[in-house]
mmCIF file of C-alpha atoms in Angstrom:
data_model
loop_
_atom_site.group_PDB
_atom_site.id
_atom_site.type_symbol
_atom_site.label_atom_id
_atom_site.label_comp_id
_atom_site.label_asym_id
_atom_site.label_seq_id
_atom_site.Cartn_x
_atom_site.Cartn_y
_atom_site.Cartn_z
ATOM 1 C CA MET A 5 -5.232 22.541 -60.996
ATOM 2 C CA ALA A 6 -6.857 19.310 -62.505
ATOM 3 C CA SER A 7 -11.000 19.932 -63.379
ATOM 4 C CA GLY A 8 -11.556 17.892 -59.974
ATOM 5 C CA LEU A 9 -15.103 15.987 -59.594
ATOM 6 C CA THR A 10 -18.306 17.865 -61.485
ATOM 7 C CA ARG A 11 -21.830 16.314 -60.239
ATOM 8 C CA ALA A 12 -21.467 13.731 -62.236
ATOM 9 C CA ALA A 13 -18.398 12.674 -60.593
ATOM 10 C CA ILE A 14 -19.516 13.396 -56.670
ATOM 11 C CA TYR A 15 -22.424 11.371 -57.353
ATOM 12 C CA ALA A 16 -20.557 8.181 -58.908
ATOM 13 C CA LEU A 17 -18.670 8.965 -55.067
ATOM 14 C CA ARG A 18 -22.110 9.081 -53.410
ATOM 15 C CA THR A 19 -22.743 5.866 -53.643
ATOM 16 C CA GLY A 20 -19.853 4.581 -51.507
ATOM 17 C CA SER A 21 -18.979 1.708 -53.574
ATOM 18 C CA THR A 22 -14.992 1.292 -54.082
ATOM 19 C CA GLN A 23 -15.815 0.062 -57.508
ATOM 20 C CA ALA A 24 -17.881 2.535 -58.446
ATOM 21 C CA SER A 25 -14.830 5.503 -57.272
ATOM 22 C CA ARG A 26 -12.795 3.699 -59.313
ATOM 23 C CA LEU A 27 -14.542 4.106 -61.791
ATOM 24 C CA SER A 28 -14.922 6.864 -61.792
ATOM 25 C CA VAL A 29 -11.873 8.564 -61.251
ATOM 26 C CA ARG A 30 -10.878 6.552 -64.246
ATOM 27 C CA ALA A 31 -13.576 7.792 -66.501
ATOM 28 C CA ILE A 32 -12.406 11.691 -65.180
ATOM 29 C CA HIS A 33 -8.864 10.883 -66.616
ATOM 30 C CA LEU A 34 -10.288 8.671 -70.012
ATOM 31 C CA GLU A 35 -13.658 9.818 -70.421
ATOM 32 C CA GLY A 36 -15.115 12.864 -69.184
ATOM 33 C CA PHE A 37 -17.706 12.981 -66.307
ATOM 34 C CA THR A 38 -20.847 11.805 -68.168
ATOM 35 C CA LYS A 39 -19.219 8.640 -68.752
ATOM 36 C CA ALA A 40 -18.470 7.988 -65.281
ATOM 37 C CA ALA A 41 -21.417 8.095 -64.192
ATOM 38 C CA ALA A 42 -23.137 6.175 -67.349
ATOM 39 C CA GLN A 43 -19.911 2.854 -65.578
ATOM 40 C CA VAL A 44 -21.690 2.496 -62.716
ATOM 41 C CA GLY A 45 -25.268 2.427 -63.957
ATOM 42 C CA MET A 46 -26.877 5.747 -62.093
ATOM 43 C CA LYS A 47 -29.426 8.148 -63.389
ATOM 44 C CA MET A 48 -27.927 11.806 -62.258
ATOM 45 C CA ALA A 49 -31.836 12.839 -62.892
ATOM 46 C CA LYS A 50 -33.227 10.868 -60.346
ATOM 47 C CA ASP A 51 -31.332 11.726 -57.440
ATOM 48 C CA LYS A 52 -31.341 15.369 -55.836
ATOM 49 C CA PHE A 53 -27.716 16.237 -54.044
ATOM 50 C CA LEU A 54 -27.246 18.341 -51.963
ATOM 51 C CA GLU A 55 -27.993 22.407 -51.672
ATOM 52 C CA THR A 56 -24.971 23.873 -53.140
ATOM 53 C CA ASP A 57 -23.134 27.174 -52.257
ATOM 54 C CA ASP A 58 -23.841 29.956 -53.330
ATOM 55 C CA TYR A 59 -20.790 32.165 -52.242
ATOM 56 C CA TYR A 60 -19.810 32.404 -55.776
ATOM 57 C CA THR A 61 -22.593 35.178 -56.515
ATOM 58 C CA LYS A 62 -23.559 36.181 -52.749
ATOM 59 C CA GLY A 63 -20.314 36.197 -50.815
ATOM 60 C CA VAL A 64 -19.406 34.028 -47.614
ATOM 61 C CA PRO A 65 -21.888 34.200 -45.520
ATOM 62 C CA ASP A 66 -20.996 36.013 -41.788
ATOM 63 C CA SER A 67 -20.337 33.207 -39.181
ATOM 64 C CA GLU A 68 -24.306 31.477 -37.410
ATOM 65 C CA LEU A 69 -22.189 31.711 -33.816
ATOM 66 C CA LYS A 70 -21.242 34.935 -32.616
ATOM 67 C CA PHE A 71 -18.353 36.530 -30.026
ATOM 68 C CA ASP A 72 -19.955 36.788 -26.587
ATOM 69 C CA TYR A 73 -17.430 39.738 -25.543
ATOM 70 C CA ASP A 74 -19.790 40.160 -22.552
ATOM 71 C CA LYS A 75 -19.477 36.751 -21.731
ATOM 72 C CA TYR A 76 -15.456 35.788 -22.286
ATOM 73 C CA GLY A 77 -14.034 39.579 -22.043
ATOM 74 C CA SER A 78 -11.996 39.383 -24.772
ATOM 75 C CA LEU A 79 -10.512 36.733 -27.167
ATOM 76 C CA THR A 80 -6.966 37.713 -25.302
ATOM 77 C CA LYS A 81 -8.312 36.254 -22.125
ATOM 78 C CA VAL A 82 -10.153 33.365 -23.644
ATOM 79 C CA PHE A 83 -6.081 32.566 -25.788
ATOM 80 C CA ASP A 84 -4.690 33.151 -22.310
ATOM 81 C CA ASP A 85 -7.513 30.385 -20.115
ATOM 82 C CA HIS A 86 -6.622 27.919 -23.091
ATOM 83 C CA ARG A 87 -2.701 28.462 -24.035
ATOM 84 C CA HIS A 88 -2.136 25.629 -21.237
ATOM 85 C CA VAL A 89 -2.933 23.002 -24.116
ATOM 86 C CA ASP A 90 -0.256 22.310 -26.889
ATOM 87 C CA PRO A 91 -2.432 21.212 -29.962
ATOM 88 C CA PHE A 92 -0.145 19.668 -31.543
ATOM 89 C CA THR A 93 1.295 18.208 -29.005
ATOM 90 C CA HIS A 94 -1.945 16.687 -27.865
ATOM 91 C CA VAL A 95 -2.363 15.286 -30.936
ATOM 92 C CA LYS A 96 1.144 14.001 -31.760
ATOM 93 C CA ASP A 97 0.576 10.286 -31.551
ATOM 94 C CA GLU A 98 -2.308 10.080 -33.683
ATOM 95 C CA LEU A 99 -0.793 13.135 -36.358
ATOM 96 C CA ASP A 100 1.723 10.258 -36.429
ATOM 97 C CA SER A 101 -0.796 7.794 -37.288
ATOM 98 C CA VAL A 102 -2.385 9.925 -39.608
ATOM 99 C CA THR A 103 0.979 10.251 -41.201
ATOM 100 C CA ASP A 104 1.460 6.119 -41.591
ATOM 101 C CA CYS A 105 -1.906 5.707 -43.022
ATOM 102 C CA ILE A 106 -1.593 8.000 -45.705
ATOM 103 C CA LYS A 107 1.978 6.428 -46.918
ATOM 104 C CA ASP A 108 0.225 3.053 -46.901
ATOM 105 C CA ILE A 109 -2.518 4.791 -48.712
ATOM 106 C CA VAL A 110 -0.820 6.247 -51.285
ATOM 107 C CA GLY A 111 2.070 3.726 -51.747
ATOM 108 C CA SER A 112 2.415 2.608 -55.506
ATOM 109 C CA ASP A 113 4.850 -0.223 -57.041
ATOM 110 C CA HIS A 114 5.223 2.793 -59.609
ATOM 111 C CA LYS A 115 8.673 3.568 -58.358
ATOM 112 C CA VAL A 116 8.246 7.761 -59.747
ATOM 113 C CA LEU A 117 4.819 8.082 -58.731
ATOM 114 C CA ASN A 118 5.395 5.977 -55.532
ATOM 115 C CA THR A 119 8.612 9.226 -55.098
ATOM 116 C CA VAL A 120 6.347 11.973 -56.233
ATOM 117 C CA ALA A 121 2.793 11.052 -54.255
ATOM 118 C CA SER A 122 4.891 10.347 -50.949
ATOM 119 C CA TYR A 123 7.291 13.978 -51.374
ATOM 120 C CA PHE A 124 5.484 16.740 -49.353
ATOM 121 C CA ILE A 125 3.607 13.671 -47.258
ATOM 122 C CA GLU A 126 7.344 12.814 -46.876
ATOM 123 C CA ALA A 127 8.007 16.039 -45.937
ATOM 124 C CA ALA A 128 5.349 17.051 -42.988
ATOM 125 C CA GLY A 129 4.538 20.495 -43.065
ATOM 126 C CA LYS A 130 2.417 21.987 -40.157
ATOM 127 C CA ARG A 131 -0.436 19.113 -40.477
ATOM 128 C CA ILE A 132 -3.099 21.812 -39.506
ATOM 129 C CA ARG A 133 -5.566 20.012 -41.391
ATOM 130 C CA PRO A 134 -5.369 16.416 -40.012
ATOM 131 C CA ALA A 135 -4.965 18.175 -36.564
ATOM 132 C CA ILE A 136 -8.073 20.204 -36.248
ATOM 133 C CA VAL A 137 -10.087 17.057 -37.788
ATOM 134 C CA MET A 138 -9.106 15.099 -35.168
ATOM 135 C CA LEU A 139 -9.109 17.363 -31.986
ATOM 136 C CA LEU A 140 -12.911 18.621 -33.273
ATOM 137 C CA SER A 141 -13.775 14.957 -33.338
ATOM 138 C CA GLU A 142 -12.392 14.680 -29.865
ATOM 139 C CA ALA A 143 -13.505 17.670 -27.960
ATOM 140 C CA LEU A 144 -17.111 16.763 -29.568
ATOM 141 C CA GLN A 145 -16.851 13.570 -27.932
ATOM 142 C CA LYS A 146 -16.158 15.087 -24.704
ATOM 143 C CA GLY A 147 -12.332 13.733 -24.362
ATOM 144 C CA ASN A 148 -12.448 10.236 -26.041
ATOM 145 C CA GLU A 149 -10.370 9.316 -28.689
ATOM 146 C CA PRO A 150 -11.720 10.138 -32.204
ATOM 147 C CA THR A 151 -12.570 7.071 -34.235
ATOM 148 C CA GLU A 152 -11.323 4.830 -37.380
ATOM 149 C CA ARG A 153 -13.734 6.629 -39.634
ATOM 150 C CA GLN A 154 -12.934 10.248 -37.836
ATOM 151 C CA ALA A 155 -9.034 9.882 -38.342
ATOM 152 C CA ARG A 156 -9.847 8.150 -42.423
ATOM 153 C CA ILE A 157 -11.062 12.263 -42.829
ATOM 154 C CA ALA A 158 -8.087 13.866 -41.288
ATOM 155 C CA GLN A 159 -6.129 11.127 -43.884
ATOM 156 C CA ILE A 160 -8.504 11.907 -47.065
ATOM 157 C CA SER A 161 -8.224 16.929 -45.604
ATOM 158 C CA GLU A 162 -4.198 15.901 -45.666
ATOM 159 C CA MET A 163 -4.472 13.970 -49.145
ATOM 160 C CA ILE A 164 -6.008 16.338 -51.492
ATOM 161 C CA HIS A 165 -4.084 19.409 -49.717
ATOM 162 C CA THR A 166 -1.306 17.687 -50.904
ATOM 163 C CA ALA A 167 -3.035 17.268 -54.118
ATOM 164 C CA SER A 168 -4.034 20.906 -54.199
ATOM 165 C CA LEU A 169 -0.373 21.359 -53.406
ATOM 166 C CA LEU A 170 0.970 19.755 -56.402
ATOM 167 C CA HIS A 171 -1.668 21.633 -58.814
ATOM 168 C CA ASP A 172 -1.172 24.396 -57.666
ATOM 169 C CA ASP A 173 2.671 25.104 -57.689
ATOM 170 C CA VAL A 174 2.240 23.419 -61.683
ATOM 171 C CA ILE A 175 -0.435 26.354 -62.527
ATOM 172 C CA ASP A 176 2.492 28.485 -60.020
ATOM 173 C CA LYS A 177 5.053 27.392 -61.663
ATOM 174 C CA SER A 178 7.029 27.731 -58.111
ATOM 175 C CA ASP A 179 10.154 26.651 -58.082
ATOM 176 C CA SER A 180 10.004 26.043 -53.882
ATOM 177 C CA ARG A 181 7.766 24.309 -51.443
ATOM 178 C CA ARG A 182 8.175 23.411 -47.756
ATOM 179 C CA GLY A 183 12.030 24.466 -47.920
ATOM 180 C CA LEU A 184 12.225 21.672 -50.879
ATOM 181 C CA LYS A 185 12.200 22.138 -54.494
ATOM 182 C CA THR A 186 8.830 21.514 -55.702
ATOM 183 C CA ILE A 187 7.532 18.621 -58.090
ATOM 184 C CA ASN A 188 7.332 20.196 -61.040
ATOM 185 C CA LYS A 189 10.605 21.479 -60.372
ATOM 186 C CA LEU A 190 12.162 17.774 -60.054
ATOM 187 C CA PHE A 191 9.983 15.996 -62.577
ATOM 188 C CA GLY A 192 8.569 18.591 -64.505
ATOM 189 C CA ASN A 193 4.815 20.028 -65.316
ATOM 190 C CA LYS A 194 3.144 15.924 -66.197
ATOM 191 C CA MET A 195 4.629 14.317 -63.669
ATOM 192 C CA ALA A 196 3.347 16.856 -60.740
ATOM 193 C CA VAL A 197 -0.381 16.647 -62.309
ATOM 194 C CA LEU A 198 -0.262 13.185 -62.650
ATOM 195 C CA GLY A 199 1.100 13.132 -59.038
ATOM 196 C CA GLY A 200 -1.871 15.002 -57.762
ATOM 197 C CA ASP A 201 -4.401 13.037 -59.533
ATOM 198 C CA PHE A 202 -3.418 9.721 -58.127
ATOM 199 C CA LEU A 203 -3.236 10.916 -54.692
ATOM 200 C CA LEU A 204 -6.851 12.402 -55.344
ATOM 201 C CA ALA A 205 -8.183 8.805 -56.340
ATOM 202 C CA ARG A 206 -6.403 7.230 -53.475
ATOM 203 C CA ALA A 207 -8.243 10.074 -51.526
ATOM 204 C CA SER A 208 -11.903 8.707 -53.505
ATOM 205 C CA LEU A 209 -11.485 5.501 -52.526
ATOM 206 C CA THR A 210 -10.434 5.892 -48.824
ATOM 207 C CA LEU A 211 -13.482 8.424 -48.977
ATOM 208 C CA ALA A 212 -16.044 5.612 -51.127
ATOM 209 C CA ARG A 213 -15.121 2.869 -48.319
ATOM 210 C CA LEU A 214 -16.334 5.008 -45.489
ATOM 211 C CA ARG A 215 -19.921 4.451 -47.678
ATOM 212 C CA ASP A 216 -21.762 7.331 -45.794
ATOM 213 C CA PRO A 217 -22.927 9.242 -48.791
ATOM 214 C CA THR A 218 -23.335 12.564 -47.384
ATOM 215 C CA VAL A 219 -20.154 12.419 -45.850
ATOM 216 C CA ILE A 220 -19.071 11.433 -49.134
ATOM 217 C CA GLU A 221 -21.050 14.798 -51.115
ATOM 218 C CA LEU A 222 -19.222 16.974 -48.837
ATOM 219 C CA MET A 223 -15.605 15.991 -48.988
ATOM 220 C CA SER A 224 -16.195 15.426 -52.966
ATOM 221 C CA THR A 225 -17.471 19.568 -52.810
ATOM 222 C CA ILE A 226 -14.021 19.605 -51.156
ATOM 223 C CA ILE A 227 -12.441 19.495 -54.662
ATOM 224 C CA GLU A 228 -14.811 20.851 -56.754
ATOM 225 C CA HIS A 229 -14.543 24.236 -54.293
ATOM 226 C CA LEU A 230 -10.996 24.200 -55.006
ATOM 227 C CA VAL A 231 -11.412 23.766 -58.112
ATOM 228 C CA LYS A 232 -14.251 26.848 -58.579
ATOM 229 C CA GLY A 233 -11.387 29.065 -56.041
ATOM 230 C CA GLU A 234 -8.583 28.584 -58.500
ATOM 231 C CA LEU A 235 -10.682 30.055 -61.053
ATOM 232 C CA MET A 236 -11.749 32.447 -59.950
ATOM 233 C CA GLN A 237 -7.972 33.453 -59.336
ATOM 234 C CA LEU A 238 -7.181 32.139 -62.893
ATOM 235 C CA HIS A 239 -9.835 34.791 -64.402
ATOM 236 C CA LYS A 240 -9.412 38.062 -62.132
ATOM 237 C CA ALA A 241 -12.644 37.814 -60.312
ATOM 238 C CA GLU A 242 -14.014 41.702 -59.650
ATOM 239 C CA PRO A 243 -11.418 42.726 -57.023
ATOM 240 C CA SER A 244 -12.575 43.020 -53.962
ATOM 241 C CA ILE A 245 -12.578 41.776 -50.067
ATOM 242 C CA SER A 246 -16.146 39.545 -50.743
ATOM 243 C CA ASN A 247 -14.523 38.005 -53.901
ATOM 244 C CA TYR A 248 -11.508 37.284 -51.961
ATOM 245 C CA VAL A 249 -13.327 35.697 -48.976
ATOM 246 C CA THR A 250 -14.485 33.790 -51.255
ATOM 247 C CA LYS A 251 -12.558 32.618 -52.992
ATOM 248 C CA SER A 252 -10.188 31.905 -49.602
ATOM 249 C CA TYR A 253 -13.331 30.209 -48.532
ATOM 250 C CA TYR A 254 -12.901 27.740 -51.585
ATOM 251 C CA LYS A 255 -9.285 27.731 -52.298
ATOM 252 C CA THR A 256 -8.265 26.695 -47.845
ATOM 253 C CA ALA A 257 -11.774 27.102 -45.549
ATOM 254 C CA SER A 258 -13.982 24.476 -47.345
ATOM 255 C CA LEU A 259 -11.649 21.788 -47.101
ATOM 256 C CA MET A 260 -10.902 22.782 -43.381
ATOM 257 C CA ALA A 261 -14.813 23.609 -42.519
ATOM 258 C CA ASN A 262 -16.340 20.616 -44.330
ATOM 259 C CA SER A 263 -14.088 17.850 -43.450
ATOM 260 C CA CYS A 264 -14.923 18.726 -39.872
ATOM 261 C CA LYS A 265 -18.363 19.059 -40.122
ATOM 262 C CA SER A 266 -18.087 15.099 -42.014
ATOM 263 C CA ALA A 267 -16.123 14.124 -37.969
ATOM 264 C CA ALA A 268 -19.172 15.064 -36.893
ATOM 265 C CA ILE A 269 -21.411 14.043 -38.833
ATOM 266 C CA LEU A 270 -19.585 10.454 -38.491
ATOM 267 C CA GLY A 271 -19.513 11.517 -34.769
ATOM 268 C CA GLY A 272 -23.455 10.741 -34.140
ATOM 269 C CA HIS A 273 -23.238 14.176 -33.297
ATOM 270 C CA ASP A 274 -26.306 16.019 -33.470
ATOM 271 C CA GLU A 275 -26.646 18.951 -36.156
ATOM 272 C CA ASN A 276 -26.439 21.910 -33.817
ATOM 273 C CA MET A 277 -22.711 19.891 -33.250
ATOM 274 C CA GLN A 278 -22.545 19.377 -37.053
ATOM 275 C CA LEU A 279 -22.740 23.432 -37.101
ATOM 276 C CA VAL A 280 -20.848 24.239 -34.668
ATOM 277 C CA ALA A 281 -18.085 21.943 -36.052
ATOM 278 C CA TYR A 282 -18.572 23.451 -39.737
ATOM 279 C CA GLU A 283 -18.178 26.964 -38.642
ATOM 280 C CA TYR A 284 -14.825 26.271 -36.783
ATOM 281 C CA GLY A 285 -13.427 25.098 -39.325
ATOM 282 C CA LYS A 286 -14.581 27.137 -41.658
ATOM 283 C CA ASN A 287 -13.590 30.776 -39.707
ATOM 284 C CA VAL A 288 -9.949 29.037 -38.481
ATOM 285 C CA GLY A 289 -9.622 28.845 -42.314
ATOM 286 C CA LEU A 290 -10.023 32.029 -43.324
ATOM 287 C CA ALA A 291 -8.099 33.614 -40.387
ATOM 288 C CA PHE A 292 -5.206 31.019 -41.282
ATOM 289 C CA GLN A 293 -5.080 32.385 -45.497
ATOM 290 C CA ILE A 294 -5.632 35.888 -44.918
ATOM 291 C CA VAL A 295 -2.398 35.409 -42.558
ATOM 292 C CA ASP A 296 -1.012 33.716 -45.238
ATOM 293 C CA ASP A 297 -1.907 36.259 -47.297
ATOM 294 C CA LEU A 298 -0.303 38.758 -45.158
ATOM 295 C CA LEU A 299 3.019 37.270 -44.460
ATOM 296 C CA ASP A 300 4.135 36.943 -47.528
ATOM 297 C CA PHE A 301 4.066 40.737 -47.177
ATOM 298 C CA GLU A 302 5.352 40.801 -43.324
ATOM 299 C CA GLY A 303 7.210 37.124 -43.430
ATOM 300 C CA ASN A 304 10.542 36.130 -44.934
ATOM 301 C CA THR A 305 11.862 33.115 -46.252
ATOM 302 C CA ASP A 306 13.715 31.586 -44.588
ATOM 303 C CA ASP A 307 10.578 30.766 -42.272
ATOM 304 C CA LEU A 308 8.077 30.643 -44.273
ATOM 305 C CA GLY A 309 9.608 27.912 -46.903
ATOM 306 C CA LYS A 310 8.860 30.024 -50.169
ATOM 307 C CA PRO A 311 9.247 33.265 -51.559
ATOM 308 C CA THR A 312 7.701 36.343 -50.371
ATOM 309 C CA LEU A 313 5.636 38.614 -52.209
ATOM 310 C CA SER A 314 4.749 35.688 -54.423
ATOM 311 C CA ASP A 315 2.168 35.986 -54.989
ATOM 312 C CA ILE A 316 1.678 40.220 -56.161
ATOM 313 C CA HIS A 317 4.620 38.934 -58.001
ATOM 314 C CA SER A 318 2.078 36.392 -59.930
ATOM 315 C CA GLY A 319 -0.601 39.630 -60.465
ATOM 316 C CA LEU A 320 -3.135 38.297 -57.596
ATOM 317 C CA ALA A 321 -4.548 41.350 -55.648
ATOM 318 C CA THR A 322 -4.352 39.991 -51.879
ATOM 319 C CA ALA A 323 -6.605 41.954 -48.667
ATOM 320 C CA PRO A 324 -3.445 43.498 -48.292
ATOM 321 C CA VAL A 325 -3.347 45.033 -52.076
ATOM 322 C CA LEU A 326 -7.459 45.484 -51.980
ATOM 323 C CA TYR A 327 -8.125 47.463 -49.082
ATOM 324 C CA ALA A 328 -4.508 49.957 -50.154
ATOM 325 C CA ALA A 329 -6.774 49.853 -53.185
ATOM 326 C CA GLN A 330 -9.921 51.549 -50.896
ATOM 327 C CA HIS A 331 -6.953 54.291 -49.389
ATOM 328 C CA PHE A 332 -5.551 55.420 -52.919
ATOM 329 C CA ASN A 333 -6.930 54.783 -55.883
ATOM 330 C CA GLU A 334 -3.644 54.568 -57.794
ATOM 331 C CA MET A 335 -3.592 51.245 -57.277
ATOM 332 C CA GLN A 336 -6.335 49.945 -59.434
ATOM 333 C CA PRO A 337 -4.436 50.970 -62.508
ATOM 334 C CA LEU A 338 -1.073 48.514 -60.930
ATOM 335 C CA ILE A 339 -4.045 45.596 -60.907
ATOM 336 C CA ASP A 340 -5.726 45.836 -63.252
ATOM 337 C CA ARG A 341 -2.218 44.747 -64.560
ATOM 338 C CA LYS A 342 -1.323 42.322 -62.660
ATOM 339 C CA PHE A 343 1.456 44.558 -61.175
ATOM 340 C CA SER A 344 3.093 43.872 -65.039
ATOM 341 C CA GLN A 345 5.635 47.815 -65.860
ATOM 342 C CA VAL A 346 8.614 47.932 -64.249
ATOM 343 C CA GLY A 347 8.250 49.663 -60.307
ATOM 344 C CA ASP A 348 4.454 48.213 -60.174
ATOM 345 C CA VAL A 349 5.607 45.913 -57.063
ATOM 346 C CA GLN A 350 7.132 48.743 -55.615
ATOM 347 C CA LEU A 351 4.447 51.242 -55.623
ATOM 348 C CA ALA A 352 2.135 48.593 -54.842
ATOM 349 C CA LEU A 353 4.482 48.122 -51.622
ATOM 350 C CA HIS A 354 4.436 51.804 -50.684
ATOM 351 C CA TYR A 355 0.552 52.386 -50.867
ATOM 352 C CA VAL A 356 0.273 49.191 -48.769
ATOM 353 C CA GLU A 357 2.857 50.043 -45.837
ATOM 354 C CA LYS A 358 1.119 53.805 -46.161
ATOM 355 C CA SER A 359 -2.416 53.032 -46.350
ATOM 356 C CA GLY A 360 -2.466 50.874 -43.046
ATOM 357 C CA ALA A 361 -3.929 47.726 -45.049
ATOM 358 C CA LEU A 362 -1.498 45.617 -43.375
ATOM 359 C CA GLY A 363 -3.098 46.404 -40.051
ATOM 360 C CA GLU A 364 -6.878 46.248 -41.743
ATOM 361 C CA THR A 365 -5.915 42.669 -42.918
ATOM 362 C CA ARG A 366 -4.497 41.700 -39.702
ATOM 363 C CA ALA A 367 -7.834 42.972 -38.168
ATOM 364 C CA LEU A 368 -9.668 41.058 -40.793
ATOM 365 C CA ALA A 369 -8.654 37.635 -39.816
ATOM 366 C CA THR A 370 -8.842 38.243 -36.035
ATOM 367 C CA SER A 371 -12.816 38.831 -37.061
ATOM 368 C CA TYR A 372 -12.676 35.043 -38.182
ATOM 369 C CA ALA A 373 -10.935 33.953 -35.410
ATOM 370 C CA GLU A 374 -12.890 35.960 -33.555
ATOM 371 C CA ALA A 375 -15.656 33.633 -34.877
ATOM 372 C CA ALA A 376 -13.907 30.132 -34.659
ATOM 373 C CA VAL A 377 -13.178 30.229 -31.060
ATOM 374 C CA ALA A 378 -16.696 31.509 -30.328
ATOM 375 C CA ALA A 379 -17.873 28.196 -32.548
ATOM 376 C CA ALA A 380 -15.030 26.415 -30.082
ATOM 377 C CA CYS A 381 -16.689 27.883 -27.046
ATOM 378 C CA GLN A 382 -19.560 25.808 -27.644
ATOM 379 C CA LEU A 383 -18.300 22.593 -27.976
ATOM 380 C CA PRO A 384 -18.093 20.208 -23.767
ATOM 381 C CA ALA A 385 -15.015 21.688 -21.872
ATOM 382 C CA SER A 386 -11.398 19.582 -22.439
ATOM 383 C CA ASN A 387 -8.056 19.858 -23.087
ATOM 384 C CA ALA A 388 -9.231 19.127 -27.221
ATOM 385 C CA GLN A 389 -11.227 21.933 -26.663
ATOM 386 C CA SER A 390 -8.929 24.534 -25.302
ATOM 387 C CA ALA A 391 -6.452 22.713 -27.784
ATOM 388 C CA LEU A 392 -8.396 24.021 -30.720
ATOM 389 C CA ILE A 393 -9.099 27.783 -29.032
ATOM 390 C CA ALA A 394 -5.169 27.512 -28.916
ATOM 391 C CA LEU A 395 -4.760 26.903 -32.209
ATOM 392 C CA VAL A 396 -6.834 29.509 -33.624
ATOM 393 C CA GLU A 397 -3.683 32.287 -31.341
ATOM 394 C CA ARG A 398 -1.153 29.774 -33.132
ATOM 395 C CA VAL A 399 -2.961 30.912 -36.895
ATOM 396 C CA LEU A 400 -2.873 34.369 -35.467
ATOM 397 C CA LEU A 401 0.580 34.590 -34.103
ATOM 398 C CA ARG A 402 1.977 32.383 -36.685
ATOM 399 C CA ASN A 403 5.534 33.585 -39.163
ATOM 400 C CA ARG A 404 4.647 30.444 -41.172
#
């Protein structure tokens, strides 16, 4: 992953100026973050940033919104009551518009760069991130269409996500994604990194044009979190469920959480609704990542569009492995040596299956799904609210 945006770069973006964003992105890649701030004439010492999280040391806090069994009965009953709205069909036109706008935003007169930046956008994966932003924006506005500025958040979130995929594939040396060859496989690592950088630059310009300092800082923090998550993964933080959840928040859920909160802010909603939006995005994001790691063991390559067991082959200990280690001490040496010896992967799979770790992992995902539904139930009743709840069920039951 590229180094991302440190505080100096975030400060440059916070001015809301297109020129500032351009200068900061240019400086990031050429001469460093300190010069980025200097180029736009800023004195960082006089500014106070938004309070940053300390999840790295304390872990991700539990949701402030709890699923009320007395009120709702069960998660299954809530899903039954809201399954009639297909979330992706409900915002299909909006998602198509988001994709078209992204194509316009990333258009370049450099043929190869244009191809690289557009490659996965053309493939149009799940588009779950822009779908969440568009559905949440509509639900907050009691069924009214999202504003143009909220739609921009959906576009920015997808560009940041796609950029992170390009960078991750370089780090992980991946050969396939969404059933296609990766950019690094087709064009080499340098073009993959540059393509990701280009997408981040265009996302930053689009973000700066919103001219909302709080939203600009929130969305910029997503990129900082992506870097923190990658560093936790590269430096092998102490293997524990708490650290695993923190890494999952940084790498996946932060993007959804802060995009949702940004959409609420741009819609003019109060702090309570901003919290609801954030909690929905955070918890559905964590459920999504945990299920993704579960599918690495339970899924198949054709459905996933990428090889199974890729995490464990890369030496990563995700939730199923960590839960298995709680039952079998023999797992720890395998984790410590990153499953590098002959037979390690097969032995780890044996312990995962024997321990019931897959069931525990699904229970963990379900706990975050409950918190996401609890947040969605705070929204005004509408088809968009039902779609958000139905989307949580899709996340839990997905096979790709």
